mmCIF file of C-alpha atoms in Angstrom:
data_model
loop_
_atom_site.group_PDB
_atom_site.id
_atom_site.type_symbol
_atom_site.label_atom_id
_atom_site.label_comp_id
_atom_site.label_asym_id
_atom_site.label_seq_id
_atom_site.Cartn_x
_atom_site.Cartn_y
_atom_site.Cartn_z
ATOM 1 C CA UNK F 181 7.523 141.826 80.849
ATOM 2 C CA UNK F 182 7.461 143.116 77.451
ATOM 3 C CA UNK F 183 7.170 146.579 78.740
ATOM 4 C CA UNK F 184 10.427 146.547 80.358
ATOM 5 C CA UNK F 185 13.507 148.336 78.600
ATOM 6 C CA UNK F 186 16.552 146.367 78.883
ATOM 7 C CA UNK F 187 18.995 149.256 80.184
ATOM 8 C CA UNK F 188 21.636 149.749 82.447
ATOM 9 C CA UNK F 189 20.557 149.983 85.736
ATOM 10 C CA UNK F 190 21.311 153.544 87.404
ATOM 11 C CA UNK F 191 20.328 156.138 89.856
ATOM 12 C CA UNK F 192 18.451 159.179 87.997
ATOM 13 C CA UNK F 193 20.873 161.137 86.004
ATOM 14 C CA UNK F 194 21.623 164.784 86.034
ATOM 15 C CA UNK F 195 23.146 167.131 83.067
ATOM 16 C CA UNK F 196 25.874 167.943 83.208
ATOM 17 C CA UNK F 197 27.583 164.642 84.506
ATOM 18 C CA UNK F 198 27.704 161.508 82.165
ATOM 19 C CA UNK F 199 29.674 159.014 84.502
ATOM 20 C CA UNK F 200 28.193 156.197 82.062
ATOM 21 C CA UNK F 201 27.209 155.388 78.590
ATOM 22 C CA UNK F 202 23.291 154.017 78.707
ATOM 23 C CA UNK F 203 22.660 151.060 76.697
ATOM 24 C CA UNK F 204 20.602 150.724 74.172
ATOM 25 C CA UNK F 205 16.626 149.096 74.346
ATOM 26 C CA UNK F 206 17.421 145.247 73.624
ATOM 27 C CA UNK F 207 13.449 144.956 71.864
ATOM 28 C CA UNK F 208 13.331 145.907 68.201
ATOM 29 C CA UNK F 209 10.993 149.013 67.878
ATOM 30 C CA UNK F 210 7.846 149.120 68.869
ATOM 31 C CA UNK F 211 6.243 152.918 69.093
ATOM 32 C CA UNK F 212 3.829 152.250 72.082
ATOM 33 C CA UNK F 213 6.679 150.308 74.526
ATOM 34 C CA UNK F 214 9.222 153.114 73.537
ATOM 35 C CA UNK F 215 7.173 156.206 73.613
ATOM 36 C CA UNK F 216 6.327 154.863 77.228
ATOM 37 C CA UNK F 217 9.959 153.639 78.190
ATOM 38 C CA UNK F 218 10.936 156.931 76.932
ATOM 39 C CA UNK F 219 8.299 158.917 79.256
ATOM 40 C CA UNK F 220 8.466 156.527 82.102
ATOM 41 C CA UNK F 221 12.319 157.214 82.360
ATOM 42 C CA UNK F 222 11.852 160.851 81.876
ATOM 43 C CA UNK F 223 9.143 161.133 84.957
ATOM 44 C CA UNK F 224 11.814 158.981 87.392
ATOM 45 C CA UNK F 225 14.316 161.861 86.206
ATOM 46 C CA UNK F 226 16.341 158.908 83.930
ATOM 47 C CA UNK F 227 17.115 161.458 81.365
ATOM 48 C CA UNK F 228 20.401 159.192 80.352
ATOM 49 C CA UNK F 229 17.878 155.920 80.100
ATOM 50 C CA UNK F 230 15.374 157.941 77.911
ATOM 51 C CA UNK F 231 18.126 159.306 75.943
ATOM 52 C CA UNK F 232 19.263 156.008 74.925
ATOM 53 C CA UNK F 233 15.507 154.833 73.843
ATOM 54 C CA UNK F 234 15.343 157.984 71.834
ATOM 55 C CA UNK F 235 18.566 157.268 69.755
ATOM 56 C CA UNK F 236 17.483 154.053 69.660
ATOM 57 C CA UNK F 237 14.064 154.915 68.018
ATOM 58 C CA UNK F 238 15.893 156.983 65.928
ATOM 59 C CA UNK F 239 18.707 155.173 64.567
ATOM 60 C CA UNK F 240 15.392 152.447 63.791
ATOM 61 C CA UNK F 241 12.892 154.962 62.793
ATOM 62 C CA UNK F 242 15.237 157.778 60.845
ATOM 63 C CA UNK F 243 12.629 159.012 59.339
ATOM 64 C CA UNK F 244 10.543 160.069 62.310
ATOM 65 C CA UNK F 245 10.184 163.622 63.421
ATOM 66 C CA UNK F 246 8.631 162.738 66.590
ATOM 67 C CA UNK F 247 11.681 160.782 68.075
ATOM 68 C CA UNK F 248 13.896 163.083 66.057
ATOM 69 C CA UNK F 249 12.266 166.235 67.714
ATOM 70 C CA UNK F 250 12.470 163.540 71.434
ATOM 71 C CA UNK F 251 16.092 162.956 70.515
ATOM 72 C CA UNK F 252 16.892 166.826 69.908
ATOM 73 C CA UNK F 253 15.151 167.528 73.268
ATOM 74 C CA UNK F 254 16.809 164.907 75.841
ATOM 75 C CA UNK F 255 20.559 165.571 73.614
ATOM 76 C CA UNK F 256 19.752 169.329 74.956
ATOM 77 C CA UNK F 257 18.960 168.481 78.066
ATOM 78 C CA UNK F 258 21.671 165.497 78.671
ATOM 79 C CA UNK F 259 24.638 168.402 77.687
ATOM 80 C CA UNK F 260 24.908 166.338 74.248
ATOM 81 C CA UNK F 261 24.614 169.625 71.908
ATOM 82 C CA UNK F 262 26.285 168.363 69.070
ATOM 83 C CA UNK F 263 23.263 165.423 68.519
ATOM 84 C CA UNK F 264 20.710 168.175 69.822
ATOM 85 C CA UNK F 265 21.875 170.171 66.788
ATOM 86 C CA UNK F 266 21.797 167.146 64.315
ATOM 87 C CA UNK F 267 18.106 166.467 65.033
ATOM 88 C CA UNK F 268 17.303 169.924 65.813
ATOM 89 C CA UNK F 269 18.310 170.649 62.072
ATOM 90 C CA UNK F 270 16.707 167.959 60.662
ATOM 91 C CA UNK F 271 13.413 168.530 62.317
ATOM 92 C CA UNK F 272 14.113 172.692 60.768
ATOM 93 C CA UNK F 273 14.801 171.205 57.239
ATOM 94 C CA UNK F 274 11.321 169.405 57.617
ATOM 95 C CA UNK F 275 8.651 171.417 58.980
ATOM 96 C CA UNK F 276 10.070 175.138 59.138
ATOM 97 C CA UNK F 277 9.405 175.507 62.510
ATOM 98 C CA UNK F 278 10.588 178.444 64.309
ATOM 99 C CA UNK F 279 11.442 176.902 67.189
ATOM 100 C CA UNK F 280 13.563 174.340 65.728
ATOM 101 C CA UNK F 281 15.428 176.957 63.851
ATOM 102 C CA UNK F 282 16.222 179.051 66.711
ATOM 103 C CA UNK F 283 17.712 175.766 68.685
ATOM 104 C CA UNK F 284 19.811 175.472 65.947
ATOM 105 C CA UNK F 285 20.859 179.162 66.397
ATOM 106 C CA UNK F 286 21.849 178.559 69.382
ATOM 107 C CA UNK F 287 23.778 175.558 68.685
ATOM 108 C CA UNK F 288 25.278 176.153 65.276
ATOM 109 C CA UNK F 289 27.879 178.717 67.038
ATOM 110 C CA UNK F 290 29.115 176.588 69.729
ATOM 111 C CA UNK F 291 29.789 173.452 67.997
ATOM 112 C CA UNK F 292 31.503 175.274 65.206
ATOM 113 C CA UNK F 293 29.067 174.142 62.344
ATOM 114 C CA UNK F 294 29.095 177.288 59.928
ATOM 115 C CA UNK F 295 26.879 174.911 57.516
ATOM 116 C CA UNK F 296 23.981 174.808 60.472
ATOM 117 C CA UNK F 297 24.551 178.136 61.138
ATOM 118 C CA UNK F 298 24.505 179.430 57.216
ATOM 119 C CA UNK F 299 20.907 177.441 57.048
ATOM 120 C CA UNK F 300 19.322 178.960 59.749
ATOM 121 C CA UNK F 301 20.438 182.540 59.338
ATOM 122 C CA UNK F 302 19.165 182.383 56.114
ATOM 123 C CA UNK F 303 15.733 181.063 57.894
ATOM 124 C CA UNK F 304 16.126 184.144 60.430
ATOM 125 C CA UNK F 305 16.980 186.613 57.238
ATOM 126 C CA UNK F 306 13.531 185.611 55.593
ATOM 127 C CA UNK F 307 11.370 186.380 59.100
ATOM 128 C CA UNK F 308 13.588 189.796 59.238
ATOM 129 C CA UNK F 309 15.272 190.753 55.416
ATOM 130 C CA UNK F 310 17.646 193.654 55.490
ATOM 131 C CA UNK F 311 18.766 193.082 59.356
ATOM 132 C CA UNK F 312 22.125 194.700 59.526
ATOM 133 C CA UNK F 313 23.710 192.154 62.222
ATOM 134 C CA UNK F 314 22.131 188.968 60.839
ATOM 135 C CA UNK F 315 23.532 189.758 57.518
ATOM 136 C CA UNK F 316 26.961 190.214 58.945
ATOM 137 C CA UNK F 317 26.825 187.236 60.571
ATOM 138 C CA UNK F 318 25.967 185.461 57.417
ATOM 139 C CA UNK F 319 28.438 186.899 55.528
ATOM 140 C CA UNK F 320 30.981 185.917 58.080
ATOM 141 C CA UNK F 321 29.513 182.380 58.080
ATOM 142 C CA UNK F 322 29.923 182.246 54.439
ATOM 143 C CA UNK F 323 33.428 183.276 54.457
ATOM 144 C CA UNK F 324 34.883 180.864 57.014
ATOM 145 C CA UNK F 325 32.972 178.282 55.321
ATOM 146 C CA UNK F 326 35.134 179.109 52.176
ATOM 147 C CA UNK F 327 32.242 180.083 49.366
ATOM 148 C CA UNK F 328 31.447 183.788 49.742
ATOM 149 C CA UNK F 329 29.485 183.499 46.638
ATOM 150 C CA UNK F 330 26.221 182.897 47.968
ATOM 151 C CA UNK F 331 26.455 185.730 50.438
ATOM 152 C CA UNK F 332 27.358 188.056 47.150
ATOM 153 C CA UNK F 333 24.493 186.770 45.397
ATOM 154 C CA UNK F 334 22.091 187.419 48.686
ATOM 155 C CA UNK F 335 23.789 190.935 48.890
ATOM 156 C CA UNK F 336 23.149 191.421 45.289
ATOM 157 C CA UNK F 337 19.262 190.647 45.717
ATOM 158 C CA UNK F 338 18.889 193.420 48.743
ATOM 159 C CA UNK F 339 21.454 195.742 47.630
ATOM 160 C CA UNK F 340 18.889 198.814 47.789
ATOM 161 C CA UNK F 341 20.311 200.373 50.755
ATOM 162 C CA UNK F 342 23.055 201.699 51.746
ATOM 163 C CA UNK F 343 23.663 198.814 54.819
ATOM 164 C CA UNK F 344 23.465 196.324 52.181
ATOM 165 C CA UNK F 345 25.557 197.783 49.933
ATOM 166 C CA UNK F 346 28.221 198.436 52.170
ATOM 167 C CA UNK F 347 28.378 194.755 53.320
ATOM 168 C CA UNK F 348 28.528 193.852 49.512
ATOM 169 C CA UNK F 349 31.028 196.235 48.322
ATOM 170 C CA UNK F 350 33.262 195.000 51.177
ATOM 171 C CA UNK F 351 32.998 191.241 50.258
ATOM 172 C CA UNK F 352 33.430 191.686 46.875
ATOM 173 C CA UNK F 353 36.820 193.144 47.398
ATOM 174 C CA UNK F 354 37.671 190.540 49.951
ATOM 175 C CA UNK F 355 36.120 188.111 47.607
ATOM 176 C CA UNK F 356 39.016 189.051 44.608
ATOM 177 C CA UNK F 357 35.785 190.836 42.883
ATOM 178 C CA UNK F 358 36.845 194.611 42.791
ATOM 179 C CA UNK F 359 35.409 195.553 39.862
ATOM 180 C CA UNK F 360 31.963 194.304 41.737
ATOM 181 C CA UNK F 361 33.157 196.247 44.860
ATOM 182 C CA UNK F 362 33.810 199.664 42.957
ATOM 183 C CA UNK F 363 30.373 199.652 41.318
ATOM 184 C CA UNK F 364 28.322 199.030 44.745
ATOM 185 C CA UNK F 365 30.860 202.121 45.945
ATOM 186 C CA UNK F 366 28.935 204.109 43.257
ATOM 187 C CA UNK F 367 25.485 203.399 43.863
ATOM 188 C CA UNK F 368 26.284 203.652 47.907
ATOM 189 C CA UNK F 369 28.111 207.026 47.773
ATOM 190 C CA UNK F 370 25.637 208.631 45.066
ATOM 191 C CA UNK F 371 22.981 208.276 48.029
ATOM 192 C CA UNK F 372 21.550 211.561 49.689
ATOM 193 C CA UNK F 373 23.607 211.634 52.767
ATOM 194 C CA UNK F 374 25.646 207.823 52.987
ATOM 195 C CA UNK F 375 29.172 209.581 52.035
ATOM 196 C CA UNK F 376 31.050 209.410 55.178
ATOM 197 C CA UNK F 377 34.420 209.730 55.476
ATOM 198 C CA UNK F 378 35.084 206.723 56.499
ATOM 199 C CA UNK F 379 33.271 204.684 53.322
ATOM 200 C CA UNK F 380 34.768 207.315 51.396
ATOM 201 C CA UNK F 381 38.175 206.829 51.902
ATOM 202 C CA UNK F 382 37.448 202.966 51.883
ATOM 203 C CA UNK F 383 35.956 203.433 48.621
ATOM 204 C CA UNK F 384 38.560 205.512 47.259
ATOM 205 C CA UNK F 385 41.770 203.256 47.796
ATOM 206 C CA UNK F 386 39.648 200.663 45.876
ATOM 207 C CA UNK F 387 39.367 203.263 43.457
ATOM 208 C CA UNK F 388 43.032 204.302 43.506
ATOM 209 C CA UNK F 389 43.543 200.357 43.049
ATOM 210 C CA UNK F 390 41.554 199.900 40.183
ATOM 211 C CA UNK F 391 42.749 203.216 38.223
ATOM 212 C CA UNK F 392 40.241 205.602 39.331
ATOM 213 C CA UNK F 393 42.328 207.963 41.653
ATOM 214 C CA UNK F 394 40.360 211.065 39.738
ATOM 215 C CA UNK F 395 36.744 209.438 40.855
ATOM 216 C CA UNK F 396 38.375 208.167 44.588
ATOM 217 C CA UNK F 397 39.775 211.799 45.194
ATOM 218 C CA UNK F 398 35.815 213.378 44.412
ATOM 219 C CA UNK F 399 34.253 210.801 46.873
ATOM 220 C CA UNK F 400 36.834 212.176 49.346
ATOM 221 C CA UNK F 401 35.814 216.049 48.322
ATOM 222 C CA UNK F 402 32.319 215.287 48.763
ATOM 223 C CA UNK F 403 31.896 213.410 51.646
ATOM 224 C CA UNK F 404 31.411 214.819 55.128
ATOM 225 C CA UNK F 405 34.895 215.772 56.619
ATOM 226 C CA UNK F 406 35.866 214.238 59.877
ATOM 227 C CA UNK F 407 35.895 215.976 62.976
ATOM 228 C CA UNK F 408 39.544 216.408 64.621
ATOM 229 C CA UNK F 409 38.205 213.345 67.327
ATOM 230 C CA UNK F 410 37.653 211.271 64.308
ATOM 231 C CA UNK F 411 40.024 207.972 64.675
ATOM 232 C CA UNK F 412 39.894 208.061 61.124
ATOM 233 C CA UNK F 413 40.377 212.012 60.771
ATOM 234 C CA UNK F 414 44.702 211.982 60.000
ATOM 235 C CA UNK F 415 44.262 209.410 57.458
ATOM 236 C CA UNK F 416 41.530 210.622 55.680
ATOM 237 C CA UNK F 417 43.450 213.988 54.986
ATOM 238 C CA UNK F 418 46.681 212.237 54.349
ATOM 239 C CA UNK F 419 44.886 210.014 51.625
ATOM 240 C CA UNK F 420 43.587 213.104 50.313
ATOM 241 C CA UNK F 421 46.817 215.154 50.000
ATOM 242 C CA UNK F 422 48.249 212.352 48.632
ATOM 243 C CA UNK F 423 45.169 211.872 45.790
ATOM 244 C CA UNK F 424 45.295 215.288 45.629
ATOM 245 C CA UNK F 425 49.241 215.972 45.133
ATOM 246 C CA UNK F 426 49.002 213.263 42.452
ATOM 247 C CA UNK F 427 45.976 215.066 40.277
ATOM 248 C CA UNK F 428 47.835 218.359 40.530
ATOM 249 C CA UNK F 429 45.492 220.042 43.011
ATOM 250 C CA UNK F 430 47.661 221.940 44.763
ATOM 251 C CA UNK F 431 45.513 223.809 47.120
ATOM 252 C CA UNK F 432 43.879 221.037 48.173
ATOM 253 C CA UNK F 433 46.836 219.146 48.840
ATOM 254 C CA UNK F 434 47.752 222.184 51.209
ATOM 255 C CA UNK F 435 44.178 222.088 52.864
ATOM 256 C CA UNK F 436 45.128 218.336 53.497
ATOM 257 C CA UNK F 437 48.128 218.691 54.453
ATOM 258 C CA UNK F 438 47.224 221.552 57.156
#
């Protein structure tokens, strides 16, 4: 019959055992005979048979977002993530759809693909701009991919807070960019209430770095002292004496030092 799909013959399959590799349709492609091969197999619970007429369609019919989005789907549900995140990208790239985007950030992580995962944390960034976590994950993406220059130049666009300006002073250092670090320091710690210790004393050993020990030690005046519990507390007042001791301020080296 013309209907039938030459395949292997099998029991129904189940994720996540593959004990065999499903052939591919025999008939060249024909929409209407795959799209019901495809749904007959998926009704007798053939995923692996309606797998194969999806790749099939697909590897005929590249350009097809209906067996792409088919191919993504039975890949996800066949345990085959790294083809579900293939066509789950490519369907993304095309239409913008949410849900497509969210598949691949699922995906993206698990299969190791930084490139996936840089394309649709940027997607998730636009829906929700200035979201602490997804930035640091992008950021982080960026840098194992090896080119943390598009993360400094998406930093650079929201730097008007002081998250975002944290995250970008900290690359930029990392990055071999301390001049760029030192000058998002400035416009972070000049904020009502940002100066913590912590960013302070971060901000003042790239200071100390760059020749500005003077400006370094008056982040460290200003800023809010840390409490005894502070991890942070013994180093902060060491760093101090020791800025301190070198700008001849001698009683607030002894204040450190206490």
């Amino acid at each position: 019959s013309p209907l039938t799909l030459r395949t292997a013959a099998s029991a129904p399959q189940t994720a996540p055992a593959r004990p065999r590799q499903p052939q591919a349709p025999a008939l060249p492609f024909d929409d209407r005979i795959y799209t019901l091969g495809y749904e007959v197999f998926l009704e007798n619970g053939k995923q692996e048979d309606a797998w194969a007429v999806a790749q099939a369609a697909v590897r005929q019919q590249p350009n097809s977002l209906l067996w792409r989005e088919r191919l993504a789907r039975v890949s996800d549900w066949t345990q085959r993530p790294d083809v579900a995140l293939e066509h789950w990208l490519y369907v993304a790239q095309k239409t913008q759809r949410d849900d497509a985007w969210q598949a691949v950030l699922r995906l993206a992580p698990g299969q190791f693909d930084d490139e996936a995962l840089v394309q649709g944390l940027r997607y998730q960034l636009r829906k929700e701009p200035g979201n602490r976590k997804l930035l640091e994950e992008l950021v982080d993406a960026y840098e194992r991919i090896g080119d943390p220059q598009p993360a400094l130049d998406l930093l650079s666009a929201q730097a008007h807070d002081a998250d975002s300006l944290e995250l970008f002073a900290n690359l930029a250092e990392r990055a071999g960019k301390p001049a760029m670090g030192l000058e998002a320091w400035r416009k972070l710690l000049a904020m009502p209430g940002e100066n913590t210790a912590e960013r302070a004393m971060r901000a003042a050993v790239l200071a100390l770095l760059q020749g500005h020990a003077d400006e370094g030690l008056r982040w460290l005046e200003s800023s809010a002292p840390p409490t005894q519990a502070d991890e942070d507390a013994a180093d902060y007042w060491r760093l101090t004496g020791q800025l301190a001791e070198g700008r001849q301020k001698q009683a607030l080296a002894i204040k450190a030092y206490r």
